[in-house]
mmCIF file of C-alpha atoms in Angstrom:
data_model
loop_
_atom_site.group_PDB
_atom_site.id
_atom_site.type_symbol
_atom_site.label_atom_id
_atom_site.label_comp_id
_atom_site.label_asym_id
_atom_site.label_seq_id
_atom_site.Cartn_x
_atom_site.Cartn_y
_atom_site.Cartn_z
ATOM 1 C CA UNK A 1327 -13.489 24.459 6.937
ATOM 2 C CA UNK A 1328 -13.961 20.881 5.285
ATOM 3 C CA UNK A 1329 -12.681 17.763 6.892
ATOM 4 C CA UNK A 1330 -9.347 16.527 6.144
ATOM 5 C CA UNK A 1331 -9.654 13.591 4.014
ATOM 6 C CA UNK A 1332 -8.219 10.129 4.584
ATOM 7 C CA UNK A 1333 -7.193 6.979 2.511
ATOM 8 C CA UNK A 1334 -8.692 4.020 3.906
ATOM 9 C CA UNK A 1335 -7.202 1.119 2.042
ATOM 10 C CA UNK A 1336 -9.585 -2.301 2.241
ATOM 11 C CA UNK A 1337 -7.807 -5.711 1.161
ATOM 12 C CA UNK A 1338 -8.238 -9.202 1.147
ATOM 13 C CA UNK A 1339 -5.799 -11.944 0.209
ATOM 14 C CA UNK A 1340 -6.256 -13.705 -3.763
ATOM 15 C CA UNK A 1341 -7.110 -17.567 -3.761
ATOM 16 C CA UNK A 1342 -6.758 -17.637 0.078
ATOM 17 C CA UNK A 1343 -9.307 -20.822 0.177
ATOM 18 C CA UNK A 1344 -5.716 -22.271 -1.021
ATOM 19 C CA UNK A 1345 -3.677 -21.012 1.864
ATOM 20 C CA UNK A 1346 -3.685 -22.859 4.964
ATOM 21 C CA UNK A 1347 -4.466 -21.270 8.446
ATOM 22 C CA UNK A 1348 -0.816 -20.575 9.311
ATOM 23 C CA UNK A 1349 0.090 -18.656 5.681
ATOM 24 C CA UNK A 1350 -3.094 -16.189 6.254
ATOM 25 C CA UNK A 1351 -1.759 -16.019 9.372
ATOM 26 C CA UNK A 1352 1.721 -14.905 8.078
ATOM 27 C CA UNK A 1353 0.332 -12.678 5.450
ATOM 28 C CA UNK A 1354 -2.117 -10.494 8.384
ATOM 29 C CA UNK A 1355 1.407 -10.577 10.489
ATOM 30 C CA UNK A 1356 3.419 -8.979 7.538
ATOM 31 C CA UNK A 1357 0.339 -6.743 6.588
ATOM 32 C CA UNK A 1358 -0.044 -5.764 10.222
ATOM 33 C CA UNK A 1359 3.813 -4.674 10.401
ATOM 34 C CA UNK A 1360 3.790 -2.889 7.399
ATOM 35 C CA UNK A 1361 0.845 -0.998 9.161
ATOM 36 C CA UNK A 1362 3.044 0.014 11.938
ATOM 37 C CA UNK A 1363 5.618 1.350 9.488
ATOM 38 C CA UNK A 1364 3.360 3.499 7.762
ATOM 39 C CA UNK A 1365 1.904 5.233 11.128
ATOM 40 C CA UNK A 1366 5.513 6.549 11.169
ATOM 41 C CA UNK A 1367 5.271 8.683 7.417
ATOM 42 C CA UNK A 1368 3.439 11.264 9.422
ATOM 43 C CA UNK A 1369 4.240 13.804 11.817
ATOM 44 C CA UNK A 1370 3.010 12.977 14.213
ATOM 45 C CA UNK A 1371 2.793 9.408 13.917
ATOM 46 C CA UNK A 1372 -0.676 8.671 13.293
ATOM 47 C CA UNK A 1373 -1.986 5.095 13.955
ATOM 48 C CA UNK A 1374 -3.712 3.373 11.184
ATOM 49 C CA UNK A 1375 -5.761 1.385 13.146
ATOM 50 C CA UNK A 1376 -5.077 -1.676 11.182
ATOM 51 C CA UNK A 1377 -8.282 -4.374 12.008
ATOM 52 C CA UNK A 1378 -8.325 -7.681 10.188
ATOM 53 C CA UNK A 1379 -11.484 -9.091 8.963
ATOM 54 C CA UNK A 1380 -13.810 -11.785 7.916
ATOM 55 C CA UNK A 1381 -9.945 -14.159 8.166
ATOM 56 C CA UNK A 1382 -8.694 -13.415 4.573
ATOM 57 C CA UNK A 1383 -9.870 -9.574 4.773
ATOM 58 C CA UNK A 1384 -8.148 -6.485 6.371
ATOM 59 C CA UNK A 1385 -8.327 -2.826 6.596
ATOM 60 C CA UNK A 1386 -6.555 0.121 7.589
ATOM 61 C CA UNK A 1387 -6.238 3.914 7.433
ATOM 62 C CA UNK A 1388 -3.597 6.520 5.822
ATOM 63 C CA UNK A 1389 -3.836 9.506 7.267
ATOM 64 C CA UNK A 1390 -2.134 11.379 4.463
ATOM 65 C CA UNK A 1391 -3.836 10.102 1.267
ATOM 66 C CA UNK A 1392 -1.358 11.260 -1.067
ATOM 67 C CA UNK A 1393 0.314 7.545 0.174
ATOM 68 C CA UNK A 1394 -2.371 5.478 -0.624
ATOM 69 C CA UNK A 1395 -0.573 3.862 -3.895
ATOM 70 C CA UNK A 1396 3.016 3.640 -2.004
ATOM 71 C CA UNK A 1397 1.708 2.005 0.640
ATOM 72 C CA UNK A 1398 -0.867 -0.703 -1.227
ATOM 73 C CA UNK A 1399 3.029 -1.110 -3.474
ATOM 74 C CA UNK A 1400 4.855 -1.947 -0.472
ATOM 75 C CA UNK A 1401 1.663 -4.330 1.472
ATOM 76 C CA UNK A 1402 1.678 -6.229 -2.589
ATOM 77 C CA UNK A 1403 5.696 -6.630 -2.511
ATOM 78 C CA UNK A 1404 5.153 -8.180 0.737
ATOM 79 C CA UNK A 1405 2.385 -10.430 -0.050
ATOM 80 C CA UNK A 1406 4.546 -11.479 -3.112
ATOM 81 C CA UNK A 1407 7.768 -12.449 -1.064
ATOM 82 C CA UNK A 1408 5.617 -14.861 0.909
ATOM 83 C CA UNK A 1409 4.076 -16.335 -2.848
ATOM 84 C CA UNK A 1410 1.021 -14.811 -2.206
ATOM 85 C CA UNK A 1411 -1.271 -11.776 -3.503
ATOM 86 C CA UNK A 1412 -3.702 -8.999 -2.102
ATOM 87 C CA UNK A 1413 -6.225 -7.222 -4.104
ATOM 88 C CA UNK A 1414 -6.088 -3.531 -2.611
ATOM 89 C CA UNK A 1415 -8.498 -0.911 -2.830
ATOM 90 C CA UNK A 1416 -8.269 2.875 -1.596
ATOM 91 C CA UNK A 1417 -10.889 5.001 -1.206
ATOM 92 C CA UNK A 1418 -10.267 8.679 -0.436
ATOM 93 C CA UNK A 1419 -12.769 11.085 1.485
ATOM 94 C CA UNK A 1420 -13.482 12.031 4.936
ATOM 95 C CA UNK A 1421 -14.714 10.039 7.973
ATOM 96 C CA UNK A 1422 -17.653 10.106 10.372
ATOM 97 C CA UNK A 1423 -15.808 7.943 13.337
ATOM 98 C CA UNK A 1424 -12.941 5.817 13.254
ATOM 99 C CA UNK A 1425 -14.447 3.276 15.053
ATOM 100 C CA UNK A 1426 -14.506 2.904 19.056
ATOM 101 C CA UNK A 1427 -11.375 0.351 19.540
ATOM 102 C CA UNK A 1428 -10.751 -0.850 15.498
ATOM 103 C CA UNK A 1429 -12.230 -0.315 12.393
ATOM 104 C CA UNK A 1430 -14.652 -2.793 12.479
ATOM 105 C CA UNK A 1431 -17.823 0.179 13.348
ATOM 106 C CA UNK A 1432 -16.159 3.076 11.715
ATOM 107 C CA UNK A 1433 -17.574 5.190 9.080
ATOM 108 C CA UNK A 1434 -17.864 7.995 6.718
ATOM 109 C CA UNK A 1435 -16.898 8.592 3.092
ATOM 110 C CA UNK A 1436 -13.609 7.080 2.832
ATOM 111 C CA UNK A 1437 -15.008 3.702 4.074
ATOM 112 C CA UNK A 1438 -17.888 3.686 1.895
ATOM 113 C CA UNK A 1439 -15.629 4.216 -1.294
ATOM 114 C CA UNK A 1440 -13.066 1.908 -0.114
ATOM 115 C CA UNK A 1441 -15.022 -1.198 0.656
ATOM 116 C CA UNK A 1442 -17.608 -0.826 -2.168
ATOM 117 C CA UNK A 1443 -14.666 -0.130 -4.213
ATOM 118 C CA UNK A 1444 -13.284 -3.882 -3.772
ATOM 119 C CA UNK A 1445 -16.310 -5.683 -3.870
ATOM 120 C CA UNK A 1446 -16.901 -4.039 -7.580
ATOM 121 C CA UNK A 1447 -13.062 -4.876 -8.699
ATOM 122 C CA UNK A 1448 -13.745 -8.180 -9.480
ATOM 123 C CA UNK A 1449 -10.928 -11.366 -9.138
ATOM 124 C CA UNK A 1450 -7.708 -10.096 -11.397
ATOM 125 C CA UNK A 1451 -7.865 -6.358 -9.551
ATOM 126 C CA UNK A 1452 -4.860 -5.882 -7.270
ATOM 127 C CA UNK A 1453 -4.959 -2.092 -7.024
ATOM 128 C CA UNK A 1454 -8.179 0.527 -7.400
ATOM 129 C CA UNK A 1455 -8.301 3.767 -6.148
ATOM 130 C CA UNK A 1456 -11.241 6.012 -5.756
ATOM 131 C CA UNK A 1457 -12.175 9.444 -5.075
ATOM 132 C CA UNK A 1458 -14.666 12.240 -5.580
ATOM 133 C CA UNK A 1459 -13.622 13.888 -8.692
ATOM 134 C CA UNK A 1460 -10.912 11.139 -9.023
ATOM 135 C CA UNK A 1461 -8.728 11.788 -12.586
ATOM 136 C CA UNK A 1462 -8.805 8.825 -14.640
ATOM 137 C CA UNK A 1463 -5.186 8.591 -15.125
ATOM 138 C CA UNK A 1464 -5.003 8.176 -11.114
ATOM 139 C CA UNK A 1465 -6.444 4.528 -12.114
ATOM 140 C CA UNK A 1466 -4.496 3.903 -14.833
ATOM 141 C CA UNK A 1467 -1.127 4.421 -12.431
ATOM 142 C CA UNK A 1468 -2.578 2.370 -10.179
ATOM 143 C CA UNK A 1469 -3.418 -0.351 -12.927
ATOM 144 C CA UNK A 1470 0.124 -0.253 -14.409
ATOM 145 C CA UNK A 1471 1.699 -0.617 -11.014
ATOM 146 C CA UNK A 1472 -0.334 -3.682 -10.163
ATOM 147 C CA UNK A 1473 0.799 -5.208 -13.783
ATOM 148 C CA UNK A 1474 4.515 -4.648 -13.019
ATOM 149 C CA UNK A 1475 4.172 -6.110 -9.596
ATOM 150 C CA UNK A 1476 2.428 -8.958 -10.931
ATOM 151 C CA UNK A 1477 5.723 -9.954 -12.528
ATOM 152 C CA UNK A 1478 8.033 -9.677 -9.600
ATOM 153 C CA UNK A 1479 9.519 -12.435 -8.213
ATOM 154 C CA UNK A 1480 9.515 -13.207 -4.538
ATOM 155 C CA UNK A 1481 13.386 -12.205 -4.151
ATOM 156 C CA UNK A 1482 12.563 -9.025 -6.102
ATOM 157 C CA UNK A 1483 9.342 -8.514 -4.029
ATOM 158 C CA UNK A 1484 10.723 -8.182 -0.923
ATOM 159 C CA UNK A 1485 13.942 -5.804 -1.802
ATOM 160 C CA UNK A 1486 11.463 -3.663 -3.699
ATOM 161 C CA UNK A 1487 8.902 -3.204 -1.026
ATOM 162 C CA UNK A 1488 12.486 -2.171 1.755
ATOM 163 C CA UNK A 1489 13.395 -0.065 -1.103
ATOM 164 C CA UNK A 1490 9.756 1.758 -1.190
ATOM 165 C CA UNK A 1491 8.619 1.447 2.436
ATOM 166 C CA UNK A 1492 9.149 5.589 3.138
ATOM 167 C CA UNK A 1493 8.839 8.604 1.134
ATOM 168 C CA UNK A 1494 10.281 9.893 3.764
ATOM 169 C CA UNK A 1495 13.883 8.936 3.312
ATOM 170 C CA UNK A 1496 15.157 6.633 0.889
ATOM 171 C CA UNK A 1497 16.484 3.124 1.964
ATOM 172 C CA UNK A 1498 19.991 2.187 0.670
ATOM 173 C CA UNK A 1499 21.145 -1.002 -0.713
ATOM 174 C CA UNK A 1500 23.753 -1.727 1.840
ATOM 175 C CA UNK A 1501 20.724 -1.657 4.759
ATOM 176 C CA UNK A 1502 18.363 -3.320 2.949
ATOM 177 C CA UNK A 1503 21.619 -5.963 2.016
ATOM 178 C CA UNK A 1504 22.397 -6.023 5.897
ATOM 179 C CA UNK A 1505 18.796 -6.886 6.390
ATOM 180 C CA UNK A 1506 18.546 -9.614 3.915
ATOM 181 C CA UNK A 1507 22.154 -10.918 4.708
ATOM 182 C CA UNK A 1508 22.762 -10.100 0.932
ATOM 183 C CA UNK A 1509 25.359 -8.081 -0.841
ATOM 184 C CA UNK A 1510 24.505 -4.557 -2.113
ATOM 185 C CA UNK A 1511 25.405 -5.945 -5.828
ATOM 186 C CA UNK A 1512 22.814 -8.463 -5.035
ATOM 187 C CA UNK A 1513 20.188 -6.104 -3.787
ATOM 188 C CA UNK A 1514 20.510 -3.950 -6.680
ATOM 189 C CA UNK A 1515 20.305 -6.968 -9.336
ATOM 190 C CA UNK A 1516 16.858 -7.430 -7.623
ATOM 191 C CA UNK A 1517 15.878 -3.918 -7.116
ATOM 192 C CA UNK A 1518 16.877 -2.848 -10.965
ATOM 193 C CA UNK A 1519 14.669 -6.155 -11.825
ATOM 194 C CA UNK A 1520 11.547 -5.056 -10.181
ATOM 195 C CA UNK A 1521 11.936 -1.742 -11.805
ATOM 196 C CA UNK A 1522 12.236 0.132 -8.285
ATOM 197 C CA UNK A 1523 13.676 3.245 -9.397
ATOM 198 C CA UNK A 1524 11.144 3.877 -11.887
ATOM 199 C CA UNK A 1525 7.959 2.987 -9.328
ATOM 200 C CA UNK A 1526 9.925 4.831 -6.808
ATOM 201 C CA UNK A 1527 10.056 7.962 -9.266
ATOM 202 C CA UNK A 1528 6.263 7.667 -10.407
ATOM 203 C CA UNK A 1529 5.422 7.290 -6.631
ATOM 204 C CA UNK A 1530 7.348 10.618 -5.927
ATOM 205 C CA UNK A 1531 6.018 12.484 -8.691
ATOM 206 C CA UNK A 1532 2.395 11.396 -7.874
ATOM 207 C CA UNK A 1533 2.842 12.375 -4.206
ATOM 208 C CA UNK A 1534 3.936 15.609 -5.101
ATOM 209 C CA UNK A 1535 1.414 16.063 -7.712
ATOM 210 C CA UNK A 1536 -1.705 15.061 -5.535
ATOM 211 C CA UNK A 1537 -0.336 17.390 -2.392
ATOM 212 C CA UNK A 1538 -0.955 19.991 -5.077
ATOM 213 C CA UNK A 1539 -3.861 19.032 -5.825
ATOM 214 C CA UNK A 1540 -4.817 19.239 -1.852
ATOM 215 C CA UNK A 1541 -4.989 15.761 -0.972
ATOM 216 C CA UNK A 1542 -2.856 15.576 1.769
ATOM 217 C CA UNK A 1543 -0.402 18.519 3.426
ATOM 218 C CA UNK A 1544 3.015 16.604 4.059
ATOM 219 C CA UNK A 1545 5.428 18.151 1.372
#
């Protein structure tokens, strides 16, 4: 039997010779707890080992890589919110060793693809994705997500990345509005702004699609 394959998703923040020592700071923080949300889309939990890097750079794993996209959606919506931006890159295969306390000395396919895969996507990437035997429209979603997102607001941002943060059970307005200290009205003006329902469908329908296709077993 083959090895299960992973996503291992490799960022690092945009223009972060601009930020100062405390916003990086605030960005790995947010990037790190988004991390700890995601363990919890599989059963069981499965930590994703989330290691920071070289100060702007980070890296962590999705066990399931049928999530790859939603979660590098929901790590962009948060980087937005705080006015900043991550360029994301997933790379999907298997993997030698997950390191021996982080990431930093792990290896194997998914590592290789990932991290070569973001040093080749040049400064206006936000979101690549690769794979052996990768379909080219798998890019192309991940290209049109990272142009919508690029038009978010910071107020649409964050209520779009609550809205998306499980495919596991879908947030409502009134808890993300209790969250935010907003009214559901005003949740949804932001939400129906981002275009949430729409990502949120294409994320579904991709998800289902690349289960299919035997990426990942959670149905």
């Amino acid at each position: 039997m083959s090895a299960a394959a992973i996503a291992v998703l490799t960022g690092d923040l945009v223009a972060s010779t601009k930020r100062s020592a405390d916003q990086i700071a605030l960005a790995m923080r947010a990037i790190e707890a988004a991390a700890a949300k995601f363990s919890t889309w599989h059963s069981p939990a499965r930590d994703t080992r989330f290691t920071r890097y070289r100060g702007d750079g980070w890296q962590m794993v999705i066990a399931e890589p049928q999530y790859a996209l939603r979660a590098a959606v929901v790590i962009q919506g948060k980087m937005i919110a705080l006015g900043m931006e991550s360029r994301i890159f997933a790379g999907i295969g298997t993997s030698d060793s997950l390191g021996s306390g982080t990431l930093a000395d792990a290896s194997g396919e998914a590592f290789v693809r990932s991290g070569q895969g973001l040093d080749s996507m040049g400064d206006a990437g936000r979101i690549g994705i690769d794979k052996d035997g990768i379909r080219p429209e798998d890019q192309l979603i991940a290209d049109l997500l990272g142009e919508r997102m690029g038009r978010w607001t910071a107020a649409q941002a964050e209520a779009a990345a609550m809205q998306l943060a499980s495919p596991l059970k879908i947030t409502t307005l009134f808890e993300i509005g209790k969250e935010l200290n907003i009214s559901p009205q005003a949740v949804n003006d932001r939400v129906r702004g981002a275009g949430g329902a729409t990502i949120a469908s294409v994320l579904r329908r991709w998800e289902g699609l690349k289960v299919q296709e035997g990426w990942g077993t959670t149905k």
